[in-house]
mmCIF file of C-alpha atoms in Angstrom:
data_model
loop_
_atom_site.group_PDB
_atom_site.id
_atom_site.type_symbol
_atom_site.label_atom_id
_atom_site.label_comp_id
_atom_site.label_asym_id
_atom_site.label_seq_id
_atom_site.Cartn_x
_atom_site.Cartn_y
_atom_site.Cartn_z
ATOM 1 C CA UNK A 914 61.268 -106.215 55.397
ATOM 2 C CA UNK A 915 65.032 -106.062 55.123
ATOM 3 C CA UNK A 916 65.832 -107.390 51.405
ATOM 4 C CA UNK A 917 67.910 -107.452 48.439
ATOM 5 C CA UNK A 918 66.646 -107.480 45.242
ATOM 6 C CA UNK A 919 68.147 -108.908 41.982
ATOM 7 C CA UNK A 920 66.034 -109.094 38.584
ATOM 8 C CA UNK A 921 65.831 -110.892 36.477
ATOM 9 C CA UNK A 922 65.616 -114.272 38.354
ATOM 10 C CA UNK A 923 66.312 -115.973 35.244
ATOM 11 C CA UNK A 924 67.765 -115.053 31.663
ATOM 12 C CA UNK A 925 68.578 -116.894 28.304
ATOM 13 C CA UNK A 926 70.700 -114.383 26.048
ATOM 14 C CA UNK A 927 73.199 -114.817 23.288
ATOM 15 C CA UNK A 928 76.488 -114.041 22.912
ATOM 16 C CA UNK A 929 77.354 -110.629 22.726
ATOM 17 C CA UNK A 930 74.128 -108.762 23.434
ATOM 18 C CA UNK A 931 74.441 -106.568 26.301
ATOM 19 C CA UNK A 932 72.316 -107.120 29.323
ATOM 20 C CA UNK A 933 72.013 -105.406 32.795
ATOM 21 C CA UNK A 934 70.872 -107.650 36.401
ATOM 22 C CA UNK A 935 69.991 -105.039 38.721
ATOM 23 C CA UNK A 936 70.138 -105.228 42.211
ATOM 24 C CA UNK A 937 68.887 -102.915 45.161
ATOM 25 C CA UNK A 938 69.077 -103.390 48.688
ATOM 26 C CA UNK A 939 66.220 -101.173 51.124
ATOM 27 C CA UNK A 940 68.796 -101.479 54.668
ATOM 28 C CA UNK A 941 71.238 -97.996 54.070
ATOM 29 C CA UNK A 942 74.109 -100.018 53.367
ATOM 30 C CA UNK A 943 77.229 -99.439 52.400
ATOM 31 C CA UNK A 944 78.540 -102.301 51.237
ATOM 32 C CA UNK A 945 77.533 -104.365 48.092
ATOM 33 C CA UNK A 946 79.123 -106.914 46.128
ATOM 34 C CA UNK A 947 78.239 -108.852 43.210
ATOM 35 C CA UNK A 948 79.362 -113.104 42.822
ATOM 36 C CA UNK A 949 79.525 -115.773 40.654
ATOM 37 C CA UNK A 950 78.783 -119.541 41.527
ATOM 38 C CA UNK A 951 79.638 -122.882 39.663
ATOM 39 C CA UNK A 952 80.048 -126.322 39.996
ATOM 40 C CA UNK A 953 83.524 -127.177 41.677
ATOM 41 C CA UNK A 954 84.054 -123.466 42.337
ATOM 42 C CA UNK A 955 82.375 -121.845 44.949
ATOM 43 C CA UNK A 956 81.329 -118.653 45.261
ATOM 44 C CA UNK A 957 83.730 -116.159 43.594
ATOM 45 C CA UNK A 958 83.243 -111.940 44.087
ATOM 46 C CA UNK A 959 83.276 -110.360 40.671
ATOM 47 C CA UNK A 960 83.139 -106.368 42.116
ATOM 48 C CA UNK A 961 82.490 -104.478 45.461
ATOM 49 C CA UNK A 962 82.269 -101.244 46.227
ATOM 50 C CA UNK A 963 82.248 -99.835 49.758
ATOM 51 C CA UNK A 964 80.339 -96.981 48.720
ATOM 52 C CA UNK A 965 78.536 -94.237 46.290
ATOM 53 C CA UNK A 966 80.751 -94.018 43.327
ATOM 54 C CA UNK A 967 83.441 -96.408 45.410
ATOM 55 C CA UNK A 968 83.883 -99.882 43.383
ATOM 56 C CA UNK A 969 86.749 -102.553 43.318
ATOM 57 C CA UNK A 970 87.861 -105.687 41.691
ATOM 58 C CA UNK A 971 87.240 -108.981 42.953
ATOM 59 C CA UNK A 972 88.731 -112.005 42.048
ATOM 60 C CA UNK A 973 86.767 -112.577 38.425
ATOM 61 C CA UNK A 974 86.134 -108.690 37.090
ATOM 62 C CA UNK A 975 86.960 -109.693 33.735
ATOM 63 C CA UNK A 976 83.939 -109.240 30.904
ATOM 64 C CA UNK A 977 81.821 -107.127 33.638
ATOM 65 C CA UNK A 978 81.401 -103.421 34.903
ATOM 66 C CA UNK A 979 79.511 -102.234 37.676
ATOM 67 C CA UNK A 980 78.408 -98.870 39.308
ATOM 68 C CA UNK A 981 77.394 -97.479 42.410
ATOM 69 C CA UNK A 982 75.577 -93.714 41.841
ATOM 70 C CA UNK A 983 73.005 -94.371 44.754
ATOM 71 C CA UNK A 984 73.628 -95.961 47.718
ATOM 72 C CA UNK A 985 71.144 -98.690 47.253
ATOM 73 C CA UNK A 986 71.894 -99.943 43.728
ATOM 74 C CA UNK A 987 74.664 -101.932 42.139
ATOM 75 C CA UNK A 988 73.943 -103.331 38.865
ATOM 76 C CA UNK A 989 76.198 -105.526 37.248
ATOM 77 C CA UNK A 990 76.634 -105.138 33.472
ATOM 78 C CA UNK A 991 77.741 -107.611 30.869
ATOM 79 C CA UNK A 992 79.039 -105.296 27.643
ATOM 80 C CA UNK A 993 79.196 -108.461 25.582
ATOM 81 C CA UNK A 994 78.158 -111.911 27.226
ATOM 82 C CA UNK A 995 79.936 -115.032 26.414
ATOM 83 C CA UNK A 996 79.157 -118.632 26.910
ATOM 84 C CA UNK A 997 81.631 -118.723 29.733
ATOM 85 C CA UNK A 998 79.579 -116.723 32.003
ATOM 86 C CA UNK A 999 76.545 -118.749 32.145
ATOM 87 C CA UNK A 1000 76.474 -119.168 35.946
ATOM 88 C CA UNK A 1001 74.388 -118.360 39.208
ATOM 89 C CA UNK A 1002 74.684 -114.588 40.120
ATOM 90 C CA UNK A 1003 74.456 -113.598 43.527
ATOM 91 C CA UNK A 1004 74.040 -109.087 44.828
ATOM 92 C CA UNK A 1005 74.854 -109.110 48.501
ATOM 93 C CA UNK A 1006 75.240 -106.354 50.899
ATOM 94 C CA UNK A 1007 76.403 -105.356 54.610
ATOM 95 C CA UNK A 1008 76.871 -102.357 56.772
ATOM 96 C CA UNK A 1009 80.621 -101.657 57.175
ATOM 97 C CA UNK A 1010 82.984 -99.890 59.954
ATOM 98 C CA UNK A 1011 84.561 -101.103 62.513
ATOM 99 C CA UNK A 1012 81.800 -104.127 63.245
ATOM 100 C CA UNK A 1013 80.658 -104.596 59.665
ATOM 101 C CA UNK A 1014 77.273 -106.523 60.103
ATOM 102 C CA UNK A 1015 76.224 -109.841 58.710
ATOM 103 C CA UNK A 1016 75.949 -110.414 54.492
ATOM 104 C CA UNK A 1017 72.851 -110.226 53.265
ATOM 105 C CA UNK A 1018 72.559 -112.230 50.154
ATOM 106 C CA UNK A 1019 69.795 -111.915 47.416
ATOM 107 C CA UNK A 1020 67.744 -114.952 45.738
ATOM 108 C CA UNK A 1021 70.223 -115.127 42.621
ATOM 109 C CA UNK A 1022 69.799 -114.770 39.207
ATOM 110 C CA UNK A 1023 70.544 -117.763 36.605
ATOM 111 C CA UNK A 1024 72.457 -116.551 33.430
ATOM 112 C CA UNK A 1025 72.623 -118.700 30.337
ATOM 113 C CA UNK A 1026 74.474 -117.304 27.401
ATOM 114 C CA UNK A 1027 73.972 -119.456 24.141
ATOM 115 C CA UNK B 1175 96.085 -114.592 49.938
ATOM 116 C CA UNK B 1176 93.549 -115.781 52.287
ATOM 117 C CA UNK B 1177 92.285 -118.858 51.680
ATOM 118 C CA UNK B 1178 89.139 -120.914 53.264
ATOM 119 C CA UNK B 1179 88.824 -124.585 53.647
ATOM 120 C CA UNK B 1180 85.953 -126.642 54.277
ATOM 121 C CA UNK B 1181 85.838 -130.152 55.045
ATOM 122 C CA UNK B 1182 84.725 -132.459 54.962
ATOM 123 C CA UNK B 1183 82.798 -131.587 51.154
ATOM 124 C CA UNK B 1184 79.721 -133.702 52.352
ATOM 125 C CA UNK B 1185 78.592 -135.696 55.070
ATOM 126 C CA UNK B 1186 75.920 -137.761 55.696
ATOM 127 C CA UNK B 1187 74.611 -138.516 59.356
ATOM 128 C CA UNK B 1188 71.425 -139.988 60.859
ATOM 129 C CA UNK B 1189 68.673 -138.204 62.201
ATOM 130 C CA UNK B 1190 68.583 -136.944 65.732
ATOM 131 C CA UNK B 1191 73.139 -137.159 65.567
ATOM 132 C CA UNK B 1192 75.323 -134.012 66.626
ATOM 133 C CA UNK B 1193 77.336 -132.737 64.140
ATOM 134 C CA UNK B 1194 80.255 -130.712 63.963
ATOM 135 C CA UNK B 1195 81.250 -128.788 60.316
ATOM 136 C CA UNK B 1196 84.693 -127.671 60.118
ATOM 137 C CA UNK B 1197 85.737 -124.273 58.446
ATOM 138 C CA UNK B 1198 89.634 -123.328 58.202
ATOM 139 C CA UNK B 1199 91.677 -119.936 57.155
ATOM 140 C CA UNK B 1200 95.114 -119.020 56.537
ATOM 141 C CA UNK B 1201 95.103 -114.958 57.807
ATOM 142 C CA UNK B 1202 93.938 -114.363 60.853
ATOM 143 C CA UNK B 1203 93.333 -110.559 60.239
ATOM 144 C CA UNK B 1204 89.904 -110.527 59.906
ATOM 145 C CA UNK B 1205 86.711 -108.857 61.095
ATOM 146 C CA UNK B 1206 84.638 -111.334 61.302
ATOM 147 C CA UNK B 1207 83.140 -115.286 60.249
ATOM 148 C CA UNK B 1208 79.790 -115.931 58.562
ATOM 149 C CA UNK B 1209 77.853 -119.115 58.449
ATOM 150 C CA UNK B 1210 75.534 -119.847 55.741
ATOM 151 C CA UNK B 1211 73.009 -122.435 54.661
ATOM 152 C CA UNK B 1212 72.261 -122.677 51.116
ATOM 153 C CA UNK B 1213 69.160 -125.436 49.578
ATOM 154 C CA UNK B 1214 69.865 -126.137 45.789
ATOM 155 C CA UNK B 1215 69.656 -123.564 43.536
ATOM 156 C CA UNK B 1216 68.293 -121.098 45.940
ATOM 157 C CA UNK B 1217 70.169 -117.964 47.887
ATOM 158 C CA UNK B 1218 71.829 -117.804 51.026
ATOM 159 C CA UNK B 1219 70.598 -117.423 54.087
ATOM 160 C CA UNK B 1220 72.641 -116.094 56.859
ATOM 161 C CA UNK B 1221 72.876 -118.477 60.233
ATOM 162 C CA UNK B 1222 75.333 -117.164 62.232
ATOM 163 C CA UNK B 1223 77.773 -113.964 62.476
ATOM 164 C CA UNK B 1224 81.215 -113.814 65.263
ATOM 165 C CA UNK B 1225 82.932 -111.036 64.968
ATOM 166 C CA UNK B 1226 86.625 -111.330 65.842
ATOM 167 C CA UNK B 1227 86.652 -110.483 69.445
ATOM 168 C CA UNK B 1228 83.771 -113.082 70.053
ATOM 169 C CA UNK B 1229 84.503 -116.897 70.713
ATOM 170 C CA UNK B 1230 81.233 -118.282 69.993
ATOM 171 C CA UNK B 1231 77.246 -117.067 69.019
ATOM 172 C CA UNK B 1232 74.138 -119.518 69.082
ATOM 173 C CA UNK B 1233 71.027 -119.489 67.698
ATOM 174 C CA UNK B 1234 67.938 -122.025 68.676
ATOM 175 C CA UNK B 1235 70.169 -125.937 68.080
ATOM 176 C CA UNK B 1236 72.933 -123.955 66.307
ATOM 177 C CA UNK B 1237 76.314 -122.942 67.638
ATOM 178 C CA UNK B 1238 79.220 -121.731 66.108
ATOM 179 C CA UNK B 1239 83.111 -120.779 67.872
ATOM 180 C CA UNK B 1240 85.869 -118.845 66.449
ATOM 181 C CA UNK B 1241 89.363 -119.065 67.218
ATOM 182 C CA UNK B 1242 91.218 -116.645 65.866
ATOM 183 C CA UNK B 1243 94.715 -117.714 66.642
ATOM 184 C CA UNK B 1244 94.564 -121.220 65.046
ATOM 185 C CA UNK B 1245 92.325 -119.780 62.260
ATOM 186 C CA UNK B 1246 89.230 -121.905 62.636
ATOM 187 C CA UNK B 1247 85.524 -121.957 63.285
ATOM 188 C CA UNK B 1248 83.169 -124.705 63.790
ATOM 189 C CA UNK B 1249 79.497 -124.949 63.292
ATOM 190 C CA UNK B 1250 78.054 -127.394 65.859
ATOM 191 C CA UNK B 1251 74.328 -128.568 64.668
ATOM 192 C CA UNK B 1252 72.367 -130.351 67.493
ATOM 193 C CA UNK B 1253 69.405 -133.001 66.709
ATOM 194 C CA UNK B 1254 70.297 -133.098 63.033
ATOM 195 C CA UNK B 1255 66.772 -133.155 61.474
ATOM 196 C CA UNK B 1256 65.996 -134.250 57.576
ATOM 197 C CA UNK B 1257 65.374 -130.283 56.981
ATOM 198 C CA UNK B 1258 68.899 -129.577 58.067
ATOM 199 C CA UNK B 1259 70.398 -130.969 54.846
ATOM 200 C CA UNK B 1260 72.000 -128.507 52.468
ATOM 201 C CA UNK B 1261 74.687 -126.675 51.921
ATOM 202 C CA UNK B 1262 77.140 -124.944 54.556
ATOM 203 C CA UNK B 1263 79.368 -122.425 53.936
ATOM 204 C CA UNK B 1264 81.476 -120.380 55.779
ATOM 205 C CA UNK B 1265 83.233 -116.686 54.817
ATOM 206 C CA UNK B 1266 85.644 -114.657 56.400
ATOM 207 C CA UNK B 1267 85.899 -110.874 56.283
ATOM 208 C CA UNK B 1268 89.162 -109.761 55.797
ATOM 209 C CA UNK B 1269 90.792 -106.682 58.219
ATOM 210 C CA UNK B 1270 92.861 -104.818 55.662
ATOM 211 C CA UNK B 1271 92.436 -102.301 53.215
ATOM 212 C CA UNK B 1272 90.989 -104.329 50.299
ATOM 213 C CA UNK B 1273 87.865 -105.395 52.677
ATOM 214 C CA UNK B 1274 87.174 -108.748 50.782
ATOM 215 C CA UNK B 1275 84.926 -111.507 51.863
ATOM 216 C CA UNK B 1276 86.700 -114.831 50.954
ATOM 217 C CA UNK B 1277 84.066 -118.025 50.924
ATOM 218 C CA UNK B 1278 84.923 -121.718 51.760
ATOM 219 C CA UNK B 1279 83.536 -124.131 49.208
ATOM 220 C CA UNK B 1280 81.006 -125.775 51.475
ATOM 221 C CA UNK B 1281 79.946 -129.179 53.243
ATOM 222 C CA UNK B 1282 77.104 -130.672 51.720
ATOM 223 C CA UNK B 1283 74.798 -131.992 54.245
ATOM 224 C CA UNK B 1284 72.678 -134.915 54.362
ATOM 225 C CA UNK B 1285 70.698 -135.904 57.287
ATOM 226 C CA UNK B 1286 69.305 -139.292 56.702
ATOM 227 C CA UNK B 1287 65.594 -139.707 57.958
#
């Protein structure tokens, strides 16, 4: 079954102690991107990267990292979480080229940093 | 900067109404629209994909057009049903180097039983 996966699902941390949500997709694509949602905002892309050891800023990079070294996994790192980045975390991912196919979203991971 | 409108933010209708969800952009240089549906607190779930040479794709009472020129898309939902209501959103892929995927902010749907 096509998928993306994102663990944890859920996480209570406190400031400033580094944590990792992974993410891994199983369809060969080349394309994954990480976002944030919250109330009022919408969804907002915090990285991409359109391939192995390819990544780019989105619109919120600040406070994460990310990186690609196999095709099917894009974690996203906080070095030091802060209160401000308790939100909903989507992984998505997509074939690219010339058609790039649809976005396939994971389930999301809930991020609460006390 | 692209940017992608959504209204109205929510709607109510009856059961059994057509409905029509509006989704807006500014660039037309794009590669192609996404519709999602989104229930609270879960993921997103992918409806409907047009690339930019397409005018229109359906799936089962779903139905969604593109026109690139004026920079809109509508998502046309036949027989509302009470399991229709959530949250839609639309993105647009952009055609330039930078390969970004801009969302709208959604119309939250309620279909009244």
């Amino acid at each position: 079954e096509a998928q993306v996966t994102q663990n944890p699902r859920y996480l209570i941390t406190v400031t400033g102690k580094k944590l990792t949500v992974t993410c891994s997709q199983n369809m060969n694509h080349e394309y994954m991107s990480w976002y944030r949602q919250d109330p009022g905002l919408g969804l907002r892309q915090i990285y991409y990267s359109m391939n192995v050891e390819v990544t780019d800023k989105g619109d919120v990079p600040e406070g994460y990292k990310v990186s690609r070294k196999e095709k099917r996994n894009f974690p996203l790192i906080l070095e030091s979480p802060s209160p401000n980045q308790t939100s909903l975390y989507f992984c998505a991912s997509s074939s690219t080229g010339s058609n790039p196919g649809e976005l396939f979203f994971g389930e999301g991971s809930r991020l609460t940093v006390l | 900067k692209q940017e992608v409108t959504q209204i109205p933010a929510a709607l109510s209708v009856p059961e059994g109404e057509n409905l029509v969800l509006n989704c807006s952009f500014t660039d037309s240089a794009i590669y192609n629209l996404q519709w999602f549906r989104q229930d609270p607190g879960k993921g997103l779930t992918s409806l409907l994909l047009i690339q930019s040479s397409q005018r229109e794709q359906t799936s089962g009472r779903l139905n969604a057009s593109l026109d690139k020129s004026s920079g809109r898309s509508t998502l046309y939902i036949a027989a509302s049903q009470p399991g229709d209501s959530a949250t839609y959103l639309c993105a647009v892929r952009q055609w330039n180097r930078d390969d970004k995927i801009i969302f709208g902010k959604g119309t939250r749907l309620h279909i009244l039983p």
